[in-house]
Each structure stands twice: as structure tokens, then as C-alpha cells.
Coordinates of C-alpha atoms and ligand atoms in Angstrom, one line a residue:
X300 CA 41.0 99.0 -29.9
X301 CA 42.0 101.9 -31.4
X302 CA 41.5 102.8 -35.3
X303 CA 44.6 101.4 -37.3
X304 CA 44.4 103.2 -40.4
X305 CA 43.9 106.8 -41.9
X306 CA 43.0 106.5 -45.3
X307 CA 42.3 110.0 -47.5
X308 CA 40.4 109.1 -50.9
X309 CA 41.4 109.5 -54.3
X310 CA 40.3 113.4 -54.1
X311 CA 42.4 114.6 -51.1
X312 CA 45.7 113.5 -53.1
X313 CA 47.4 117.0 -52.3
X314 CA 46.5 119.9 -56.0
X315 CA 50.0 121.8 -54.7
X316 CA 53.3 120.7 -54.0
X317 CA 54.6 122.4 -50.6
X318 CA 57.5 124.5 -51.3
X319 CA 59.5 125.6 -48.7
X320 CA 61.3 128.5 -49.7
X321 CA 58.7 130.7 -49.0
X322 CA 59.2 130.0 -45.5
X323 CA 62.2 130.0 -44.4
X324 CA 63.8 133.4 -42.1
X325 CA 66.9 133.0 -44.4
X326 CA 67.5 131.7 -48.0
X327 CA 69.5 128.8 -48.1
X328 CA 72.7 129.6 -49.8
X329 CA 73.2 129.7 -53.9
X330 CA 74.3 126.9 -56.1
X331 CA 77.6 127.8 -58.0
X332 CA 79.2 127.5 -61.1
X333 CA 82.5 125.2 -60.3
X334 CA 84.2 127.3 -62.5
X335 CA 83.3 131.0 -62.0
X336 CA 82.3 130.2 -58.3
X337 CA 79.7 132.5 -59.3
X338 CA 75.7 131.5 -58.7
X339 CA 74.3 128.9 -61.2
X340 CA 72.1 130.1 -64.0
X341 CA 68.9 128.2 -65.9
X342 CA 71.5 128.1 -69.1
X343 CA 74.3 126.5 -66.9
X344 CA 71.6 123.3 -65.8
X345 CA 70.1 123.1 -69.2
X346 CA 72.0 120.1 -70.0
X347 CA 71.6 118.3 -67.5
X348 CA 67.3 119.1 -66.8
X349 CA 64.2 120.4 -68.2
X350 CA 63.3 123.8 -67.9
X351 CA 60.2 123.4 -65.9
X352 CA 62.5 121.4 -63.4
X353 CA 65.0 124.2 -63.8
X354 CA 62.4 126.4 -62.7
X355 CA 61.1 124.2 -59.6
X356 CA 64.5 124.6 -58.5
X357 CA 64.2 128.5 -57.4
X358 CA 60.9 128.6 -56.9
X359 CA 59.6 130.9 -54.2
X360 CA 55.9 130.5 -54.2
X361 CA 54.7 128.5 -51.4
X362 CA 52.7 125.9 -53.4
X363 CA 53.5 124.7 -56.7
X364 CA 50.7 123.6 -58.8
X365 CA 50.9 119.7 -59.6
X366 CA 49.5 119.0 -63.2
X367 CA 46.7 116.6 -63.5
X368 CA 48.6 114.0 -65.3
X369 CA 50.9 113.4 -62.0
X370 CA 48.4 113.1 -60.3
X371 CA 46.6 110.1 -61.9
X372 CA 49.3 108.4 -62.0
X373 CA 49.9 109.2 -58.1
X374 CA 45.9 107.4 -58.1
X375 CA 47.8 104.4 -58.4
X376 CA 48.9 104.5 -54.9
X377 CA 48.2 107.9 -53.2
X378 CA 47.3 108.7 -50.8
X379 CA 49.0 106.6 -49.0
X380 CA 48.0 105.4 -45.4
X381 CA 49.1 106.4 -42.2
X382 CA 49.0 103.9 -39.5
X383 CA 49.1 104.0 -35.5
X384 CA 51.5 101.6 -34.4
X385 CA 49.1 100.6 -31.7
X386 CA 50.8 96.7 -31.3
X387 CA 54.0 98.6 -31.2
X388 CA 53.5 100.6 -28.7
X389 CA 51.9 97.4 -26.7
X390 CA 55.4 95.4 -27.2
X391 CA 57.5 98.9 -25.9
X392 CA 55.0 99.1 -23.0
X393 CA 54.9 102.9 -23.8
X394 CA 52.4 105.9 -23.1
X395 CA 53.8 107.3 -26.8
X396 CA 51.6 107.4 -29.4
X397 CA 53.1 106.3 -32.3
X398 CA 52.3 106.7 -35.8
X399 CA 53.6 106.0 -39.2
X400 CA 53.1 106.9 -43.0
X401 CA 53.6 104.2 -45.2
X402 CA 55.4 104.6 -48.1
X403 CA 55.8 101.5 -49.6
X404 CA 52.5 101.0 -50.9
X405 CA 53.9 102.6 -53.9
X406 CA 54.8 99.9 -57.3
X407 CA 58.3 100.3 -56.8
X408 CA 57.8 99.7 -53.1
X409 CA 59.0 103.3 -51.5
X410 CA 58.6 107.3 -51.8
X411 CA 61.0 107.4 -54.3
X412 CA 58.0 106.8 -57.2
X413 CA 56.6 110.5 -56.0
X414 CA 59.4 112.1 -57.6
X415 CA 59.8 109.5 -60.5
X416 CA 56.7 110.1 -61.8
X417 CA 57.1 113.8 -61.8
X418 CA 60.1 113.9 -63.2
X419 CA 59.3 111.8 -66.0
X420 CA 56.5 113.7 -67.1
X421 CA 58.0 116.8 -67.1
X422 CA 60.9 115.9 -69.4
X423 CA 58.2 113.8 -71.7
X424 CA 56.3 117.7 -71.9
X425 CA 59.9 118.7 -72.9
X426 CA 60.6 116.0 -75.8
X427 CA 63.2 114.0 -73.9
X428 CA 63.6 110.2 -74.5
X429 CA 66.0 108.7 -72.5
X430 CA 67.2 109.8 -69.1
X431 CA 70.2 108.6 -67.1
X432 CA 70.7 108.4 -63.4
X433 CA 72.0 106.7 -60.4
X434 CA 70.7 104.2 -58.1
X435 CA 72.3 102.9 -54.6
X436 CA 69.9 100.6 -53.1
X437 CA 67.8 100.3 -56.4
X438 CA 64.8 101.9 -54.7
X439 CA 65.4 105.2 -57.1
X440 CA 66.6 103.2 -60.1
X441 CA 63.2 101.2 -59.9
X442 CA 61.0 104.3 -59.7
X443 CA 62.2 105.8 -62.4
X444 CA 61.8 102.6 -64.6
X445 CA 58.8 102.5 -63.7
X446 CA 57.5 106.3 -64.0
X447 CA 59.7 105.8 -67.6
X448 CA 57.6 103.3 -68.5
X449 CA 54.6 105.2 -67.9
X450 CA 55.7 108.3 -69.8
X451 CA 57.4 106.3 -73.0
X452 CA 60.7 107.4 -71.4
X453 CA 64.3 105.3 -72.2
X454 CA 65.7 104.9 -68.5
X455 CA 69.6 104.1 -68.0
X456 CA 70.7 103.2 -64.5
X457 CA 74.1 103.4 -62.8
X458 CA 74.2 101.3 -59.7
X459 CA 76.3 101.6 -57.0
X460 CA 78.5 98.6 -57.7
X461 CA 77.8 96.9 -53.8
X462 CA 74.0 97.3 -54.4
X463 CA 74.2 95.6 -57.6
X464 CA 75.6 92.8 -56.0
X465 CA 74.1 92.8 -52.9
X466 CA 70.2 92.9 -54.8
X467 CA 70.0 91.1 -57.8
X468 CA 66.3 91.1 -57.7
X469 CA 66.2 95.0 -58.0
X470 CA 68.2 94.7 -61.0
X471 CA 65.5 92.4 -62.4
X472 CA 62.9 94.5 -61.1
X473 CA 64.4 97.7 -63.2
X474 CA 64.6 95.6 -66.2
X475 CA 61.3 94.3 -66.0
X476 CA 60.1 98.1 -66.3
X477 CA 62.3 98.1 -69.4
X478 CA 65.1 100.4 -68.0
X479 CA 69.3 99.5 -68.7
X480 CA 71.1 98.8 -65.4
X481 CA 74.8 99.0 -65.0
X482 CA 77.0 98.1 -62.3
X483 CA 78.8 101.4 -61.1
X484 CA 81.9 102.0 -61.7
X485 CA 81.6 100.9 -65.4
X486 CA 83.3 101.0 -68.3
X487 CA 80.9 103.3 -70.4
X488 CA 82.2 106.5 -69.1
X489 CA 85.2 108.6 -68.6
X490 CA 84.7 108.9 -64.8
X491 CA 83.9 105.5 -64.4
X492 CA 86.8 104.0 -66.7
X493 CA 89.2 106.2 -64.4
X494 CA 88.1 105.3 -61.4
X495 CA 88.4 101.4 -62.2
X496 CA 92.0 101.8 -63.7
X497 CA 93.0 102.8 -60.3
X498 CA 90.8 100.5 -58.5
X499 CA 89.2 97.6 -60.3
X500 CA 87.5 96.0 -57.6
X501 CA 86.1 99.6 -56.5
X502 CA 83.0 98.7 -54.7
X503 CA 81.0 102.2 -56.3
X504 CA 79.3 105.0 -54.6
X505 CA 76.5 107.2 -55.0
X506 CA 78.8 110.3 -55.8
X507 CA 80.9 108.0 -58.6
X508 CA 77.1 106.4 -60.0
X509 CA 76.3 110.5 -60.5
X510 CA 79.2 111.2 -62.1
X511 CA 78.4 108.6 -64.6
X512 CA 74.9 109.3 -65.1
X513 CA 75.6 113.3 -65.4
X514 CA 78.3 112.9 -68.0
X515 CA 76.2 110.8 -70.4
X516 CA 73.6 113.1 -70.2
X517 CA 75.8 116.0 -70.7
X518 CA 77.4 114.2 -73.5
X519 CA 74.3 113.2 -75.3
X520 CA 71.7 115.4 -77.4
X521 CA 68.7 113.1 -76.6
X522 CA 69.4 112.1 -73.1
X523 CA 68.8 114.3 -69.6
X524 CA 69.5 113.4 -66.2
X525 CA 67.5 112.5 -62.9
X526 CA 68.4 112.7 -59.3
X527 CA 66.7 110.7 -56.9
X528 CA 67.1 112.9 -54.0
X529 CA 68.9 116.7 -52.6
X530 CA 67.6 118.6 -55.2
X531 CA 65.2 121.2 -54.5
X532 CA 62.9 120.3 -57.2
X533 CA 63.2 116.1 -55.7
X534 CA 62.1 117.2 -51.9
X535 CA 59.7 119.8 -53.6
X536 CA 57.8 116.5 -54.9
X537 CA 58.3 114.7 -52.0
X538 CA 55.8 117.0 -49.9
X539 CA 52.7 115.1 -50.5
X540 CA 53.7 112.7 -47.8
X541 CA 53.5 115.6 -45.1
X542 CA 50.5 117.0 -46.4
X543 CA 48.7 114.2 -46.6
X544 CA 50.1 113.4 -43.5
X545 CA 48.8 116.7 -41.9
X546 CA 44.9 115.4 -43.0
X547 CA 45.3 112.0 -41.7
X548 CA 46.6 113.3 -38.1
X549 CA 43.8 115.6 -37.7
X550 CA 41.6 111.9 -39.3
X551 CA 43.6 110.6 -35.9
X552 CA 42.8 113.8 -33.8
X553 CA 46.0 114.0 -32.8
X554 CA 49.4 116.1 -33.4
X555 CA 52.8 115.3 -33.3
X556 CA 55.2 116.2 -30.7
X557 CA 58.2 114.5 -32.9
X558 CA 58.6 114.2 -36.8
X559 CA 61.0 111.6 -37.4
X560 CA 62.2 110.3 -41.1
X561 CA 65.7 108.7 -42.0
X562 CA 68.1 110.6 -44.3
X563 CA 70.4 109.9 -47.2
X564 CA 70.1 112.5 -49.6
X565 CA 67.4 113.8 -47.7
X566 CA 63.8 113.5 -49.5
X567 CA 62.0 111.4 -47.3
X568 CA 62.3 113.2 -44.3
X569 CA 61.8 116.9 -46.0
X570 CA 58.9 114.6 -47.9
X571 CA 57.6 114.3 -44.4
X572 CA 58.6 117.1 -42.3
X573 CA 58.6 120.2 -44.4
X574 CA 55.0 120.1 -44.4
X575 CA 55.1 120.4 -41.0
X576 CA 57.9 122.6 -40.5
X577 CA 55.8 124.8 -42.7
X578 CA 53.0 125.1 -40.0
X579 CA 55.9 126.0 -37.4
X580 CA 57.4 128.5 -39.7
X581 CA 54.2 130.3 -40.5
X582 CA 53.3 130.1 -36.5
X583 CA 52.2 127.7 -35.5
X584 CA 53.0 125.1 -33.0
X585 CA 57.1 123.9 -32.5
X586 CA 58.0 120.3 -32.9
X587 CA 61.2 118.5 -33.0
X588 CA 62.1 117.2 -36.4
X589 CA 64.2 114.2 -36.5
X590 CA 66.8 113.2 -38.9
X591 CA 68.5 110.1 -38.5
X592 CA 71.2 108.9 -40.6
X593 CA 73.6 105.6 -40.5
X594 CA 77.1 106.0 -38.3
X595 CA 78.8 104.7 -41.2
X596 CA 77.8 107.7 -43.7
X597 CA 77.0 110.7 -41.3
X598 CA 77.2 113.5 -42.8
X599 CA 74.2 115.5 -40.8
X600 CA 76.2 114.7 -37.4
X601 CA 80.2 114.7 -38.2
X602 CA 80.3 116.2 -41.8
X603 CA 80.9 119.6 -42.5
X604 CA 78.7 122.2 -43.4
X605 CA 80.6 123.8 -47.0
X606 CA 80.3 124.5 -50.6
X607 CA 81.0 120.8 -52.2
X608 CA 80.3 118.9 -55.3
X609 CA 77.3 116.2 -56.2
X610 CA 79.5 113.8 -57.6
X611 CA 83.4 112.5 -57.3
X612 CA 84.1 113.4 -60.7
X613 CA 83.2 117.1 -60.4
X614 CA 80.7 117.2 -62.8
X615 CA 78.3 119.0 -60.5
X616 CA 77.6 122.1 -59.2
X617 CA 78.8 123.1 -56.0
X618 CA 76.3 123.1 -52.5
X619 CA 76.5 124.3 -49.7
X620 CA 75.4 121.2 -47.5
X621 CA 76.6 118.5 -44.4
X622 CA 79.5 116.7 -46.7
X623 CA 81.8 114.0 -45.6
X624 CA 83.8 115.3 -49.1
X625 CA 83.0 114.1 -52.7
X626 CA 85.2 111.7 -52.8
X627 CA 84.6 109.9 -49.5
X628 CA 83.7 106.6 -50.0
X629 CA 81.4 104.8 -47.8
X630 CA 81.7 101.1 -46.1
X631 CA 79.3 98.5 -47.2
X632 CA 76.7 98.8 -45.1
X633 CA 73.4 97.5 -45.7
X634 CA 71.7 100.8 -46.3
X635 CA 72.7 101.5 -49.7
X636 CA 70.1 104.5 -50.4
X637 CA 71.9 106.4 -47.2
X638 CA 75.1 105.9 -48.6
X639 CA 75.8 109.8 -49.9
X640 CA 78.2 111.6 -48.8
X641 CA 76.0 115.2 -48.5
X642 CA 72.9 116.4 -47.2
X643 CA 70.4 118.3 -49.1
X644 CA 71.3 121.8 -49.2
X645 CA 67.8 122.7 -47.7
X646 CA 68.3 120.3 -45.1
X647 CA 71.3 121.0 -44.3
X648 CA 70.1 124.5 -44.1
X649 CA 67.4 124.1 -41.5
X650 CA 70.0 122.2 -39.5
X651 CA 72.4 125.3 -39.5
X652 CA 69.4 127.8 -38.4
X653 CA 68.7 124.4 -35.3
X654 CA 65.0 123.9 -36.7
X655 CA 65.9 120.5 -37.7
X656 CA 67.5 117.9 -34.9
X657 CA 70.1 114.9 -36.2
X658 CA 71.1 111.6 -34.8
X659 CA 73.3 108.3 -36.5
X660 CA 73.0 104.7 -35.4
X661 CA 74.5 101.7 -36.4
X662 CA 73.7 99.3 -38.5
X663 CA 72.6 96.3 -35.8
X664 CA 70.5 98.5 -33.6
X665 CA 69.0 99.3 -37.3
X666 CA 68.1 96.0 -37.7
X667 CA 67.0 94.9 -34.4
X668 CA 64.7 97.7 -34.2
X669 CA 63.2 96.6 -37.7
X670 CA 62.8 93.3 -36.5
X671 CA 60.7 94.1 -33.4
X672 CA 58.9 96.3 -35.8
X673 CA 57.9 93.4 -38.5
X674 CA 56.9 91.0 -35.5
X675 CA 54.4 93.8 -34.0
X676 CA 53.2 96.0 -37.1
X677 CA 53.5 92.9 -39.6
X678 CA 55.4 94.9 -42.4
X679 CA 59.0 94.5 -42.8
X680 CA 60.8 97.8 -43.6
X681 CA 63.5 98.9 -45.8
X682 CA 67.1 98.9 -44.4
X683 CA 67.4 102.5 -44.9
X684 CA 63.8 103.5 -43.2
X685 CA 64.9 100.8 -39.8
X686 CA 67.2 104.1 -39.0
X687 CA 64.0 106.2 -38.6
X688 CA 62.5 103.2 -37.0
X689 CA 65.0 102.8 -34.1
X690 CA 64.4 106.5 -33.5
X691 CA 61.0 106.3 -33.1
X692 CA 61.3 103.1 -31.0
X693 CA 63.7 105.4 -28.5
X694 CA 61.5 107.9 -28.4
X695 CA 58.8 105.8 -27.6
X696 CA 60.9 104.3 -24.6
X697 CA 62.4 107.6 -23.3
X698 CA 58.7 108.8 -23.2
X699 CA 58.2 105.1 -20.8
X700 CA 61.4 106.0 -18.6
X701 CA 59.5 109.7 -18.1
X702 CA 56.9 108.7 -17.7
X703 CA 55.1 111.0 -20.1
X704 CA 53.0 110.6 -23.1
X705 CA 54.3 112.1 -26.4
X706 CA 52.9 111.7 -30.0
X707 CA 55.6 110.5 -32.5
X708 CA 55.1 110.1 -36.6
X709 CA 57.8 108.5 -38.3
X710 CA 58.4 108.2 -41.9
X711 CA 58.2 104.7 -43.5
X712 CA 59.9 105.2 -46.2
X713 CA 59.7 101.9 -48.2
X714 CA 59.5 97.8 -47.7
X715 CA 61.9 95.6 -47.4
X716 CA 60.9 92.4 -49.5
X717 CA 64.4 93.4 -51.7
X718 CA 66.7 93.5 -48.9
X719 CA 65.9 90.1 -47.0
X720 CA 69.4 89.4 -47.8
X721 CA 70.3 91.9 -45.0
X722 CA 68.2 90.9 -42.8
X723 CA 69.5 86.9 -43.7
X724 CA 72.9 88.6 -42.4
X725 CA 72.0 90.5 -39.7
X726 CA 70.1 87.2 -38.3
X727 CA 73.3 84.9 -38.6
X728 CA 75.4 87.8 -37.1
X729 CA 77.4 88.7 -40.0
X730 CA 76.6 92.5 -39.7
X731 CA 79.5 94.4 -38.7
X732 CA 78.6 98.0 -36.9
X733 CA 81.5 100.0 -39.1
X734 CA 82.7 103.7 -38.5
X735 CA 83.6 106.3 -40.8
X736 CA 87.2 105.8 -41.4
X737 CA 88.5 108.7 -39.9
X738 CA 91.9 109.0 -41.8
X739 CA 89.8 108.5 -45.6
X740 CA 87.2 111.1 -44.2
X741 CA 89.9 113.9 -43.4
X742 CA 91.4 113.2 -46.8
X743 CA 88.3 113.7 -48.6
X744 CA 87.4 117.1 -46.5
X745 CA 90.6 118.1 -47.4
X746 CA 89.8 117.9 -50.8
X747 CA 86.9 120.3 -50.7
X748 CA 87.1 123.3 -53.2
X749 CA 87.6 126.6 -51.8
X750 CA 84.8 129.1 -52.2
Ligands
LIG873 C1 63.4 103.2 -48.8 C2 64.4 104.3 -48.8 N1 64.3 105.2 -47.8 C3 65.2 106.2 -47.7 C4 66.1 106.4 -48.7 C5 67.1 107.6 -48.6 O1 66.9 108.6 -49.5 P1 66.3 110.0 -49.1 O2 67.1 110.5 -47.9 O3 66.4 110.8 -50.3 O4 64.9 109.8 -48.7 C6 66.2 105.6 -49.8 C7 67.2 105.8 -50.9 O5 67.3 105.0 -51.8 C8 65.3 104.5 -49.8 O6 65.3 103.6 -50.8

């Protein structure tokens, strides 16, 4: 039998953060001012984030030095193992390798928590006591409860209005971490109070939950705000899953041909890959790196590559990224931390210059592959990580069809034990494989500002 798990101790939880920037051939384009169209300035985000974050943001030194205090609290769970999929691989009949870095090992029960934390302590170093955000599966919203309850921090969620339904026990699992959850749209803001008088039964989105969160925090003295994702600073933090990763293949003594991980906002997969695209960058040997995204929300694969805004109420900045427009609205589907309609600017970069590779699948084929993956590995994955799942499992059979062995590490991004209402739906065939609606999505593109 082969070994199942790769397990680093306590003292090979990464010192540095991996920052990217230093690598790249080109710098990916500037943030603007929506106003002056001109590039954003540390005064411009001061509202909205701490300095130190501001700072993160253009950084250009290749590691970033994470303070100790992180890094106990990333004790708690990191690092965090990496697995071969060896009963996997028997059920595919395959010659692939295939391995995977588990996530959800974290409290909150996904990645999310290594950004959480770090974000919470930096704005507790700047005197900060309450922080808004967004959720849209509640994986996010939970982190930061939790990494606010570590650091003495007041944490106010917006949640995407479908999540909140659709995952009561996050909810309960936010407020048991002492943090506020609202349903998104809501009646405590401006953009939220506008977007219901049109549509009262609006069923929320990731870019109307930001709006919300970003105009309390730019309304209020004592309150800054957190994303969860596409920031620089937010895939900066992610990068100790890759370089732990790194350690724990060499622990395997093998490489990956294939770097898979799914993408909403983007942070998993950078989280995962960036590491490695690193090695490639600096010379090293060439890989194909794998996003996957849903059909429903693909903005990697159909969207556009342009300056847009964060939110739908045009609170934000503008970034160049893959958008599907800031006002698109997603369907339903059952992978609410992938419904955003952009891609990280850096990813969306490295797409552009073809380092990165995208794909989309439906929401069934999600599921099904998640399925075959709980009855061989035993763990039961999050909605949003089955896309990176499915990919893998593909792989792993294209490699059978060729006849050819390949080595394939996938991202894991987070547990499902939240979203076995999804899987109760997929089961009874309630699970409808939706589209992008073609007709909103070229009203919201042609809404995009021109830069
Ligand atoms: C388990 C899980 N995986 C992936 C994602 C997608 O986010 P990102 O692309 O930033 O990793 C989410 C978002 O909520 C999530 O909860």
C-alpha cells in the first residue's frame, strides 16, 4: 500500500507568505480610482483597510514575512495534510497519481480561515473593532467569526440572500463565533434598500453583499472591511497551501504534472498554484495549472477580460479581471462561494499571458464526481471544491484512455458537512444544470465603465 498522508509538523508552517509579483514577466494592470480613472492610492483604500493590508497589496518582494502571532493561531490547524488519493485512483482504474491538500481541516472547515486570521490581526495591530464583509456560501463569513473571535474583533456579515436560506446551520455557525449575519439584500443600507425596492424577492449576490459590507465600513469611523477573496493581499495569504504543498510532494517524492484548484474569486487556486507557478516562473519545470469554475458563473471561460467594479453598487475600485459585468446576477446554483461575477485580477492576469489553463462544468457532473469521491476517499467535499474534483477525476481518466501516467494535485478546498442539503437535492434529482443567461449577461457587459 502506498503512504496515505503527508504530514509537516508544527515547525514547517511556511515563516513567508509567497508573493507573486516578483515573478511575473509583466505587472498585472493598476487598480483605479472610479472617478479619476487614474491608479488607486494608499489614501484612496484607507477606509475601507488597514495600512499594513494596504501595503500587502503592492507589494513586490517575493516573500512577505508572516508575524508570529498568525502563525500560532495557524498551529491550530496548519499544516494541513496532503493525501494520495490511492482508493481513488483504484475506483477510476487509472495509472494517474493523484493527490490532494486538504483544506478543511481548518475550524471553520475550509482555506478561507488562512486569510481570516491574518486579516483580523492586522486590523486588531491597527485599533479596529468591528469589521464588515460578505459571505456567499458562509465558508468566508464563518472564518472571519471565527479569526474575530480570536483577535477581540466585532464581525458583521452580509450573506448572499440564497445562501442564507439554502444553509441555515452556517448562519448558526457564524453566530456561535459571535459575529452578526444578515440576509443580503437588507434593509440596513443604501445599496441594499435600493436594490430591494426594485426587487423584493431578489435572491442576493456576492457583488450586492460587497456593496453592503463596503458602504458600512466607509460610513462608519470604527468599522473596516474584509474580502474573502481577489484581493492581492487575500491570495497573498493563501500561499501557504502551495508551499506547504511543495514540502509534502517532495515527502511523496513526486511532482506534479497538473495543479488543479476550483475558482470563485480565486484564492484557493492561487493558494495552491502560485507556489508552484513560482518555481516555473523562476525556471524551473512547466506544469499545467488548472482553474475550474461552475458553467453557471464563468467568468474565467466566457467573461471578459476589462476594467470593472467589485461590487453592483459601485462602491469599489475598478480591476482589470475575467467579469461577467457587476451587475450580473447569477442562478442558484449550489456553489454559492463561486458565485462572483470576476476573477482575481492576478488570476486573471496569468490567464491573459496562457500560464494558467480554465475549464467550467455543470453543477451535476459537480456532484457526481463528489459523490464517487466521498465513497472512495471517505471525506465529503464542499460544493464549490467538487468543480476541482471532477477535474481531477478527468484528468485521471484521460491519463487511462492514453494510457500514460501523469501526477495530478488538486486543491481541496473545504468539507461539505454544511451543504448536505445539496447533495439531499442532487440525490433526488432536483439539480438543474443552468447556463448563464445570455440576454442578462450582455446587459451586464454592456454596462462596464469605459476606461
Ligand atoms: C470551500 C470553498 N472553496 C472555494 C471557494 C471559492 O473561493 P475562492 O475562489 O476565493 O477560493 C469558496 C468560497 O466561499 C469555498 O467556500
Amino acid at each position: 500500500m502506498n503512504a496515505t498522508r503527508f504530514v509537516l509538523d508544527e515547525d514547517r508552517i511556511p515563516k513567508s507568505w509567497y508573493n507573486i509579483a516578483a515573478d511575473l514577466p509583466s505587472p498585472a494592470p493598476a487598480v483605479l480610482h472610479p472617478g479619476t480613472h487614474q491608479p488607486v492610492g494608499p489614501d484612496d483604500l484607507a477606509p475601507l483597510f488597514p495600512m499594513s493590508l494596504i501595503g500587502q497589496e503592492v507589494a513586490t518582494e517575493r516573500e512577505v514575512e508572516i508575524p508570529a502571532p498568525i502563525r500560532n493561531v495557524y498551529r491550530m490547524w496548519r499544516p494541513s495534510p496532503l493525501y494520495r488519493a490511492s482508493r481513488l485512483e483504484k475506483a477510476l482504474d487509472t495509472p494517474a497519481r493523484i493527490y490532494y491538500k486538504y483544506e478543511g481541516v481548518s475550524p471553520a472547515g475550509s482555506h478561507k480561515p488562512n486569510t481570516a486570521v491574518a486579516q483580523a490581526f492586522y486590523n486588531r495591530e491597527a485599533g479596529v473593532q468591528r469589521i464588515s464583509t460578505e459571505t456567499g456560501a458562509g465558508q468566508w463569513g464563518s472564518s472571519l467569526a471565527f479569526a474575530g473571535a480570536l483577535f477581540g474583533i466585532d464581525v458583521q456579515v452580509f450573506m448572499v440572500r440564497i445562501s442564507y436560506d439554502q444553509k441555515p446551520y452556517r448562519r448558526a455557525l457564524m453566530q456561535t463565533y459571535g459575529a452578526r449575519c444578515v440576509a443580503s439584500p437588507s434593509e440596513e443600507t443604501e445599496s441594499g434598500r435600493a436594490i430591494l425596492a426594485k426587487r423584493p424577492e431578489h435572491p442576493g449576490s456576492l457583488g450586492i453583499a460587497i456593496s453592503e459590507a463596503v458602504e458600512v465600513a466607509a460610513k462608519r469611523d470604527d468599522t473596516k472591511y474584509a474580502l474573502g477573496s481577489v484581493l492581492n493581499h487575500v491570495l497573498l495569504h493563501q500561499t501557504v497551501i502551495g508551499l506547504e504543498a511543495i514540502d509534502q510532494m517532495a515527502m511523496a517524492g513526486d511532482d506534479p504534472d497538473i495543479v488543479i484548484g476550483c475558482a470563485g474569486g480565486g484564492s484557493n487556486f492561487a493558494g495552491l498554484a502560485f507556489p508552484f507557478i513560482g518555481l516555473q516562473l523562476r525556471g524551473g519545470k512547466k506544469r499545467r495549472i488548472m482553474a475550474v469554475e461552475p458553467a453557471a458563473c464563468p467568468s474565467l471561460t466566457r467573461g471578459k477580460y476589462a476594467y470593472d467594479f467589485g461590487d453592483t453598487a459601485h462602491l469599489t475600485p475598478l480591476a482589470r479581471m475575467h467579469t461577467l459585468g457587476s451587475t450580473f446576477t447569477p442562478p442558484g446554483f449550489h456553489a454559492g462561494g463561486l458565485r462572483y461575477h470576476g476573477m482575481a485580477p492576478l488570476v486573471s492576469h496569468l490567464k491573459e499571458l496562457d500560464i494558467i489553463e480554465a475549464r467550467a462544468y455543470h453543477q451535476n457532473r459537480c456532484f457526481e464526481a463528489g459523490v464517487q469521491f466521498a465513497r472512495a476517499e471517505g471525506i465529503v467535499p464542499a460544493p464549490e471544491s467538487n468543480h476541482a474534483v471532477a477535474a481531477a477525476i478527468d484528468e485521471a481518466l484521460d491519463a487511462k484512455q492514453a494510457g500514460q501516467s501523469k501526477v495530478i494535485l488538486f486543491n481541496l478546498s473545504g468539507h461539505g458537512h454544511f451543504d448536505m442539503q445539496a447533495y439531499t437535492e442532487y440525490f433526488s434529482g432536483k439539480l438543474v444544470d443552468q447556463d448563464y443567461d445570455e440576454a442578462d449577461l450582455e446587459l451586464a457587459l454592456a454596462g462596464l465603465p469605459a476606461v
